[in-house]
Tab-separated table of C-alpha atoms in Angstrom:
chain	number	residue	atom	x	y	z
A	14	MET	CA	-7.156	81.171	-15.214
A	15	LEU	CA	-6.566	77.446	-14.217
A	16	LEU	CA	-7.826	74.371	-14.167
A	17	ALA	CA	-8.037	71.259	-12.315
A	18	LEU	CA	-9.915	67.652	-12.843
A	19	CYS	CA	-9.869	63.963	-10.482
A	20	THR	CA	-10.473	59.564	-12.405
A	21	TYR	CA	-13.829	59.622	-10.939
A	22	PHE	CA	-14.014	62.899	-10.356
A	23	LEU	CA	-14.621	63.802	-7.066
A	24	TRP	CA	-14.175	67.333	-7.723
A	25	LEU	CA	-14.234	69.655	-11.050
A	26	SER	CA	-12.845	73.068	-10.626
A	27	THR	CA	-12.033	76.384	-13.056
A	28	THR	CA	-9.620	78.796	-11.648
A	29	ASP	CA	-7.102	77.951	-14.032
A	30	LEU	CA	-8.633	74.207	-15.002
A	31	TRP	CA	-8.192	71.444	-11.875
A	32	THR	CA	-9.610	67.884	-11.305
A	33	VAL	CA	-9.116	65.188	-9.192
A	34	GLN	CA	-9.151	61.699	-9.580
A	35	ALA	CA	-9.698	58.803	-7.520
A	36	LYS	CA	-7.685	56.049	-8.984
A	37	ASP	CA	-8.851	52.781	-8.412
A	38	PRO	CA	-6.787	49.980	-7.269
A	39	ASP	CA	-8.185	47.581	-8.508
A	40	THR	CA	-7.794	48.505	-12.308
A	41	ASP	CA	-5.843	45.500	-12.619
A	42	VAL	CA	-7.272	43.077	-10.439
A	43	SER	CA	-10.956	43.071	-11.118
A	44	PRO	CA	-11.574	44.213	-14.837
A	45	ARG	CA	-15.011	44.275	-14.554
A	46	THR	CA	-16.873	45.554	-11.251
A	47	PRO	CA	-19.773	47.243	-10.214
A	48	HIS	CA	-17.873	50.814	-9.483
A	49	ARG	CA	-15.819	50.584	-12.804
A	50	ASP	CA	-19.263	50.264	-14.643
A	51	LEU	CA	-20.521	52.920	-13.412
A	52	ALA	CA	-17.181	55.623	-14.533
A	53	PRO	CA	-17.883	56.068	-17.459
A	54	SER	CA	-21.591	57.339	-17.208
A	55	ASN	CA	-20.187	59.917	-13.736
A	56	VAL	CA	-17.606	61.355	-15.764
A	57	ASP	CA	-19.955	62.271	-18.945
A	58	PHE	CA	-22.127	63.757	-16.119
A	59	ALA	CA	-19.445	65.654	-14.327
A	60	PHE	CA	-18.519	66.953	-17.911
A	61	ILE	CA	-21.370	68.199	-19.200
A	62	LEU	CA	-22.627	69.157	-15.395
A	63	TYR	CA	-19.463	71.520	-15.185
A	64	ARG	CA	-20.335	73.109	-18.599
A	65	HIS	CA	-23.602	73.944	-17.808
A	66	LEU	CA	-22.209	75.813	-14.905
A	67	VAL	CA	-19.719	77.721	-16.866
A	68	ALA	CA	-21.987	78.968	-19.111
A	69	SER	CA	-24.504	79.987	-16.357
A	70	PHE	CA	-21.400	81.743	-14.355
A	71	PRO	CA	-19.565	83.026	-16.898
A	72	GLY	CA	-16.174	84.640	-15.415
A	73	LYS	CA	-16.651	82.951	-12.064
A	74	ASN	CA	-15.026	80.068	-10.124
A	75	VAL	CA	-16.339	76.853	-10.197
A	76	PHE	CA	-16.125	73.975	-7.862
A	77	ILE	CA	-18.471	71.199	-8.026
A	78	SER	CA	-18.158	67.195	-6.746
A	79	PRO	CA	-20.180	65.127	-9.399
A	80	VAL	CA	-19.937	62.405	-7.784
A	81	SER	CA	-21.960	63.507	-4.658
A	82	ILE	CA	-24.436	65.223	-6.958
A	83	SER	CA	-24.740	62.017	-8.792
A	84	MET	CA	-25.352	59.764	-5.972
A	85	ALA	CA	-27.561	62.273	-4.313
A	86	LEU	CA	-29.419	62.098	-7.313
A	87	ALA	CA	-29.338	58.324	-8.415
A	88	MET	CA	-29.979	57.842	-4.442
A	89	LEU	CA	-33.267	59.781	-4.593
A	90	SER	CA	-34.380	57.454	-8.190
A	91	LEU	CA	-34.992	54.766	-5.477
A	92	GLY	CA	-37.891	56.823	-3.938
A	93	ALA	CA	-39.380	57.624	-7.978
A	94	ARG	CA	-41.395	55.901	-10.355
A	95	GLY	CA	-42.790	56.117	-13.666
A	96	TYR	CA	-41.395	58.453	-16.037
A	97	THR	CA	-39.894	60.538	-13.252
A	98	ARG	CA	-37.610	57.584	-12.808
A	99	VAL	CA	-37.267	56.945	-15.995
A	100	GLN	CA	-35.870	60.650	-16.582
A	101	LEU	CA	-33.960	60.852	-13.746
A	102	LEU	CA	-31.740	57.954	-14.465
A	103	GLN	CA	-31.064	58.622	-17.957
A	104	GLY	CA	-30.671	62.586	-17.327
A	105	LEU	CA	-27.357	60.843	-14.961
A	106	GLY	CA	-25.914	59.584	-18.008
A	107	PHE	CA	-27.126	55.897	-18.107
A	108	ASN	CA	-28.352	53.572	-20.787
A	109	LEU	CA	-31.357	51.592	-19.107
A	110	THR	CA	-31.032	48.838	-21.947
A	111	LYS	CA	-27.417	48.240	-21.302
A	112	MET	CA	-27.713	49.067	-17.462
A	113	SER	CA	-29.931	47.316	-14.836
A	114	GLU	CA	-30.981	49.875	-11.652
A	115	ALA	CA	-29.794	47.137	-9.787
A	116	GLU	CA	-26.593	47.520	-11.156
A	117	ILE	CA	-26.472	51.370	-11.215
A	118	HIS	CA	-27.078	50.701	-7.592
A	119	GLN	CA	-24.602	48.404	-6.862
A	120	GLY	CA	-22.014	50.656	-8.661
A	121	PHE	CA	-22.644	53.456	-6.126
A	122	GLN	CA	-22.376	50.388	-3.234
A	123	HIS	CA	-19.045	49.794	-4.535
A	124	LEU	CA	-17.864	52.906	-5.213
A	125	ARG	CA	-18.111	54.024	-1.945
A	126	HIS	CA	-16.428	51.211	-0.337
A	127	LEU	CA	-13.612	52.563	-2.523
A	128	PHE	CA	-13.622	55.866	-0.858
A	129	GLU	CA	-13.487	53.948	2.944
A	130	LYS	CA	-11.134	52.109	1.864
A	131	GLU	CA	-9.311	54.750	0.364
A	132	SER	CA	-9.898	56.258	3.654
A	133	ASP	CA	-7.705	53.673	5.587
A	134	THR	CA	-4.291	55.183	3.162
A	135	MET	CA	-2.526	58.403	2.935
A	136	LEU	CA	-6.067	59.659	1.645
A	137	GLU	CA	-8.558	60.604	4.345
A	138	MET	CA	-11.671	60.390	2.399
A	139	ALA	CA	-15.329	60.173	4.209
A	140	MET	CA	-18.760	60.283	2.103
A	141	GLY	CA	-21.971	59.540	3.756
A	142	ASN	CA	-25.678	59.892	2.719
A	143	ALA	CA	-28.898	61.508	5.863
A	144	LEU	CA	-32.219	61.326	4.999
A	145	PHE	CA	-33.678	64.166	7.647
A	146	LEU	CA	-37.557	63.319	7.880
A	147	ASP	CA	-40.534	65.275	9.357
A	148	ARG	CA	-41.513	62.775	12.475
A	149	ASN	CA	-44.516	62.773	11.482
A	150	LEU	CA	-43.803	61.291	8.025
A	151	GLU	CA	-44.245	56.916	7.368
A	152	LEU	CA	-41.676	56.117	4.677
A	153	LEU	CA	-42.059	52.734	2.737
A	154	GLU	CA	-39.897	49.904	4.222
A	155	SER	CA	-38.777	49.692	0.741
A	156	PHE	CA	-37.348	52.943	0.214
A	157	LEU	CA	-36.180	53.310	3.832
A	158	ALA	CA	-34.090	49.220	3.281
A	159	ASP	CA	-32.679	50.166	-0.277
A	160	THR	CA	-31.349	53.529	0.726
A	161	LYS	CA	-29.471	51.972	3.409
A	162	ASN	CA	-28.476	48.596	1.544
A	163	TYR	CA	-26.723	50.861	-1.001
A	164	TYR	CA	-25.786	54.228	-0.018
A	165	GLU	CA	-25.594	53.641	4.397
A	166	VAL	CA	-28.600	56.423	4.705
A	167	GLU	CA	-28.946	57.750	8.242
A	168	ALA	CA	-32.114	57.783	8.915
A	169	LEU	CA	-32.893	61.055	11.447
A	170	ALA	CA	-36.471	62.745	12.439
A	171	ALA	CA	-36.188	65.713	12.579
A	172	ASP	CA	-39.131	69.630	13.164
A	173	PHE	CA	-39.151	71.047	10.438
A	174	LYS	CA	-41.760	73.262	12.058
A	175	ASP	CA	-38.791	74.796	13.737
A	176	GLY	CA	-36.926	75.573	11.019
A	177	PRO	CA	-33.703	77.351	12.799
A	178	GLY	CA	-33.857	74.001	15.544
A	179	ALA	CA	-33.306	71.980	12.229
A	180	SER	CA	-31.392	74.104	10.541
A	181	ARG	CA	-29.036	73.385	13.848
A	182	GLN	CA	-29.575	69.941	13.854
A	183	ILE	CA	-28.338	69.538	9.982
A	184	ASN	CA	-25.219	71.421	10.314
A	185	GLU	CA	-24.455	69.466	13.326
A	186	TYR	CA	-25.139	66.460	11.936
A	187	ILE	CA	-22.477	67.584	8.721
A	188	LYS	CA	-19.823	69.423	10.604
A	189	ASN	CA	-19.179	66.416	12.764
A	190	LYS	CA	-19.301	64.371	10.109
A	191	THR	CA	-16.581	66.234	8.271
A	192	GLN	CA	-13.839	67.244	10.870
A	193	GLY	CA	-15.528	70.607	10.414
A	194	LYS	CA	-14.831	71.609	7.464
A	195	ILE	CA	-18.003	71.924	6.197
A	196	VAL	CA	-20.243	74.388	8.124
A	197	ASP	CA	-23.596	75.905	7.913
A	198	LEU	CA	-25.128	74.089	5.142
A	199	SER	CA	-28.506	74.664	5.775
A	200	SER	CA	-29.676	78.012	6.823
A	201	LYS	CA	-33.518	78.725	6.109
A	202	LEU	CA	-35.764	76.165	5.906
A	203	ASP	CA	-39.255	75.871	4.340
A	204	SER	CA	-41.754	75.017	7.378
A	205	SER	CA	-43.330	72.991	4.655
A	206	ALA	CA	-40.606	70.426	4.486
A	207	MET	CA	-41.017	66.837	4.862
A	208	LEU	CA	-38.027	65.449	4.056
A	209	ILE	CA	-33.985	66.407	2.959
A	210	LEU	CA	-31.566	64.367	1.360
A	211	VAL	CA	-28.077	65.014	2.112
A	212	ASN	CA	-25.231	63.632	0.635
A	213	TYR	CA	-21.989	64.987	2.169
A	214	ILE	CA	-17.905	64.373	0.901
A	215	PHE	CA	-14.706	65.096	1.940
A	216	PHE	CA	-11.364	64.567	1.110
A	217	LYS	CA	-7.915	65.616	2.586
A	218	GLY	CA	-4.766	64.445	0.427
A	219	THR	CA	-1.153	64.849	1.769
A	220	TRP	CA	1.137	65.417	-1.823
A	221	GLU	CA	3.634	62.761	-2.496
A	222	HIS	CA	6.147	65.363	-3.044
A	223	PRO	CA	4.910	68.620	-0.527
A	224	PHE	CA	5.507	72.532	-1.372
A	225	ASP	CA	7.972	73.477	0.829
A	226	PRO	CA	6.319	76.425	2.771
A	227	GLU	CA	9.283	78.245	2.883
A	228	SER	CA	9.045	78.601	-1.160
A	229	THR	CA	5.862	80.340	-1.751
A	230	ARG	CA	6.151	84.437	-2.291
A	231	GLU	CA	3.899	86.982	-4.044
A	232	GLU	CA	3.028	86.654	-7.342
A	233	ASN	CA	0.568	87.667	-9.719
A	234	PHE	CA	-1.999	85.981	-11.257
A	235	TYR	CA	-4.054	86.802	-14.156
A	236	VAL	CA	-7.667	86.422	-13.987
A	237	ASN	CA	-8.199	87.776	-17.230
A	238	LYS	CA	-7.085	90.206	-19.913
A	239	THR	CA	-7.503	93.162	-17.733
A	240	THR	CA	-7.594	91.662	-14.196
A	241	VAL	CA	-4.463	90.875	-12.320
A	242	VAL	CA	-3.728	90.136	-8.760
A	243	ARG	CA	-1.412	89.201	-6.300
A	244	VAL	CA	-1.518	85.674	-4.574
A	245	PRO	CA	0.640	83.699	-2.559
A	246	MET	CA	2.123	81.113	-5.096
A	247	MET	CA	3.474	77.804	-4.170
A	248	PHE	CA	6.670	76.876	-5.708
A	249	GLN	CA	8.651	73.037	-6.712
A	250	SER	CA	11.044	72.514	-8.786
A	251	GLY	CA	11.563	68.669	-9.352
A	252	THR	CA	10.979	65.746	-12.150
A	253	ILE	CA	7.082	65.669	-12.440
A	254	LYS	CA	4.694	64.654	-15.141
A	255	TYR	CA	3.753	67.291	-17.652
A	256	LEU	CA	2.099	67.231	-21.005
A	257	HIS	CA	2.281	70.376	-23.592
A	258	ASP	CA	-0.526	69.651	-25.755
A	259	GLN	CA	-0.678	69.513	-29.207
A	260	VAL	CA	-4.146	68.897	-30.009
A	261	LEU	CA	-5.599	71.440	-27.195
A	262	PRO	CA	-3.908	74.885	-26.482
A	263	CYS	CA	-2.897	74.103	-23.001
A	264	LEU	CA	0.180	73.218	-20.731
A	265	LEU	CA	-0.866	69.942	-17.823
A	266	VAL	CA	0.796	68.418	-15.115
A	267	GLN	CA	-0.355	65.913	-13.171
A	268	LEU	CA	0.719	65.329	-9.496
A	269	GLU	CA	0.083	62.479	-6.697
A	270	TYR	CA	-1.435	62.124	-3.820
A	271	LEU	CA	0.299	59.769	-1.282
A	272	GLY	CA	-2.513	56.578	-1.336
A	273	ASN	CA	-4.545	56.519	-4.240
A	274	GLY	CA	-4.942	59.705	-5.993
A	275	THR	CA	-3.783	62.462	-8.816
A	276	VAL	CA	-4.407	65.900	-9.909
A	277	PHE	CA	-4.608	67.506	-13.502
A	278	PHE	CA	-3.180	71.192	-13.156
A	279	ILE	CA	-3.990	72.115	-16.296
A	280	LEU	CA	-3.175	76.320	-18.430
A	281	PRO	CA	-5.139	76.594	-21.405
A	282	GLU	CA	-3.530	79.269	-23.716
A	283	GLU	CA	-3.838	82.871	-22.911
A	284	GLY	CA	-8.211	83.668	-24.777
A	285	LYS	CA	-8.269	79.448	-25.194
A	286	MET	CA	-10.383	79.197	-21.861
A	287	ASP	CA	-13.072	77.825	-23.169
A	288	THR	CA	-11.626	76.001	-26.079
A	289	VAL	CA	-9.918	73.565	-23.535
A	290	ILE	CA	-13.727	73.488	-20.948
A	291	ALA	CA	-15.694	71.910	-24.776
A	292	ALA	CA	-13.094	69.393	-25.084
A	293	LEU	CA	-13.486	68.121	-21.547
A	294	SER	CA	-14.577	64.507	-22.177
A	295	ARG	CA	-13.257	60.767	-21.100
A	296	ASP	CA	-11.600	60.726	-24.361
A	297	THR	CA	-9.960	63.723	-23.514
A	298	ILE	CA	-8.610	62.410	-20.005
A	299	GLN	CA	-7.456	59.164	-21.349
A	300	ARG	CA	-5.552	60.994	-24.153
A	301	TRP	CA	-3.636	63.118	-21.398
A	302	SER	CA	-2.582	60.401	-19.358
A	303	GLU	CA	-1.413	58.130	-21.781
A	304	SER	CA	1.003	60.979	-23.614
A	305	LEU	CA	2.043	62.384	-20.052
A	306	THR	CA	6.152	62.866	-20.261
A	307	THR	CA	8.344	62.862	-17.501
A	308	GLY	CA	10.464	66.098	-16.956
A	309	GLN	CA	12.198	68.969	-15.262
A	310	VAL	CA	9.697	71.346	-14.483
A	311	ASN	CA	9.038	74.454	-12.655
A	312	LEU	CA	6.153	74.695	-10.811
A	313	TYR	CA	4.090	77.207	-9.580
A	314	VAL	CA	0.676	76.926	-7.928
A	315	PRO	CA	-1.915	79.808	-6.656
A	316	ARG	CA	-2.490	78.956	-2.439
A	317	VAL	CA	-6.165	79.577	-2.919
A	318	VAL	CA	-9.465	78.862	-1.307
A	319	ILE	CA	-12.232	78.543	-3.863
A	320	SER	CA	-15.855	77.804	-3.141
A	321	GLY	CA	-19.392	77.294	-4.907
A	322	ALA	CA	-22.756	77.595	-4.191
A	323	TYR	CA	-25.633	76.605	-7.108
A	324	ASP	CA	-29.297	76.337	-7.278
A	325	LEU	CA	-29.159	73.251	-10.007
A	326	ARG	CA	-32.495	73.212	-11.026
A	327	ALA	CA	-32.636	75.591	-14.185
A	328	ILE	CA	-29.364	73.200	-14.831
A	329	LEU	CA	-30.839	69.824	-14.228
A	330	GLY	CA	-33.570	70.806	-16.453
A	331	ASP	CA	-31.628	71.849	-19.516
A	332	MET	CA	-29.679	68.499	-19.105
A	333	GLY	CA	-32.944	66.711	-19.862
A	334	ILE	CA	-34.649	66.114	-15.941
A	335	ALA	CA	-36.464	68.670	-16.692
A	336	ASP	CA	-40.126	66.750	-14.851
A	337	LEU	CA	-38.166	66.594	-11.069
A	338	LEU	CA	-39.296	69.583	-10.118
A	339	ASP	CA	-42.434	69.474	-11.474
A	340	LYS	CA	-45.526	69.444	-9.484
A	341	GLU	CA	-46.560	66.168	-11.481
A	342	ALA	CA	-43.359	64.689	-10.665
A	343	ASP	CA	-44.105	60.750	-8.786
A	344	PHE	CA	-42.148	60.056	-5.928
A	345	SER	CA	-44.607	57.700	-4.789
A	346	GLY	CA	-41.904	55.408	-3.876
A	347	ILE	CA	-40.964	57.604	-0.185
A	348	THR	CA	-44.278	57.433	1.336
A	349	ARG	CA	-47.959	56.464	0.874
A	350	GLU	CA	-48.499	59.901	2.120
A	351	ALA	CA	-49.567	62.733	0.241
A	352	PRO	CA	-47.606	63.121	-2.853
A	353	LEU	CA	-44.247	64.755	-1.628
A	354	LYS	CA	-42.747	67.507	-4.097
A	355	LEU	CA	-39.213	68.102	-5.042
A	356	SER	CA	-38.853	71.553	-4.292
A	357	LYS	CA	-35.081	71.794	-4.179
A	358	VAL	CA	-31.595	70.818	-5.577
A	359	SER	CA	-28.659	72.630	-4.749
A	360	VAL	CA	-24.808	72.554	-4.145
A	361	PRO	CA	-24.778	74.678	-0.894
A	362	ARG	CA	-21.115	76.752	-0.341
A	363	VAL	CA	-18.329	74.777	0.969
A	364	PRO	CA	-14.786	75.255	0.322
A	365	LEU	CA	-11.717	74.102	-1.587
A	366	ILE	CA	-8.595	74.948	0.346
A	367	PHE	CA	-4.783	74.491	-0.738
A	368	ARG	CA	-3.680	74.856	2.984
A	369	LYS	CA	-1.703	73.135	5.589
A	370	LYS	CA	-2.363	71.068	8.563
A	371	ILE	CA	-3.065	73.995	10.991
A	372	HIS	CA	-3.665	77.055	9.414
A	373	SER	CA	-2.429	77.589	5.864
A	374	THR	CA	0.125	75.248	4.775
A	375	ASN	CA	0.991	73.873	1.659
A	376	ASN	CA	1.387	70.291	1.993
A	377	ASN	CA	-1.932	69.487	2.100
A	378	LYS	CA	-5.416	69.890	0.139
A	379	GLU	CA	-8.920	70.006	1.719
A	380	HIS	CA	-12.260	69.288	-0.027
A	381	GLY	CA	-15.564	69.231	1.354
A	382	ALA	CA	-18.955	69.393	-0.329
A	383	PRO	CA	-22.746	68.211	0.191
A	384	SER	CA	-25.878	68.332	-1.824
């Protein structure tokens, strides 16, 4: 199987391992900015969440946008109070004795601005947040002001008693924001719902050195020891950054996007996928980045569509955010009305696509993910 990875970890996926990273263009200019202070906790949260999902879905592809999930939960913390708030932020990996809550939200604010800046380059990126709230629900001004200030949240009225109508409203909103790549986000809505918080992210990159569509051909893809399938395999031969890791049992290559984006493709040795996944960390990614060699490589990458849908309630509980969905959870910072209860934290099924601009192409990669 193959693994792919990303620096702010926009996406993590296990197909064989891959990760997509958004490089920070300000690294040499600003040694300390809020979004860079945020990065270590975000990356740690990403890998912990990823490992929990892999353990929960053995033998399955896992595809998530960690930054989308952490941003949505950080946004929710603005309305949490007491221990609920502390547990939520600590569960996201933040040390509240070293980083204030204001600095956390400023970090996400700067990160969102960084993504907007990147969308003006050769990388197409869109990230946003929305609150769909019952027409009769009155939000606290402080919550509305903070979510708009830090996360540029759009607050939209919805009629949840008309479940199908509210679903259409949410789906149409997300579809318009993601160039039609995320559809049918919402299906069945609870008529007792009062508020739905949505985070979405869309990314489309163009390879710095595109794959030639004429070179794509059917090849074997080894799902596991007993399963082999035929898939369209993209191919390019050229000077590529690669590493035969002497510490972990894997090979990896790093490809560049036009703009500030990179992707790692990691090929564990046979039967060693779990070993590599267990070792994924900030230090591992840093070591890989510093150890890459440039050389002639014949590279085959499966042309695939991957999707994932996950209910995160149990997993977040295992990660130390157990009280989030408890009836005693305190969200009194959202409204003065009857206490709100969080009923669901989910990542709907959305695709990751290696394809062309129209139909299936080898020269672009598209991702979309809501939370």
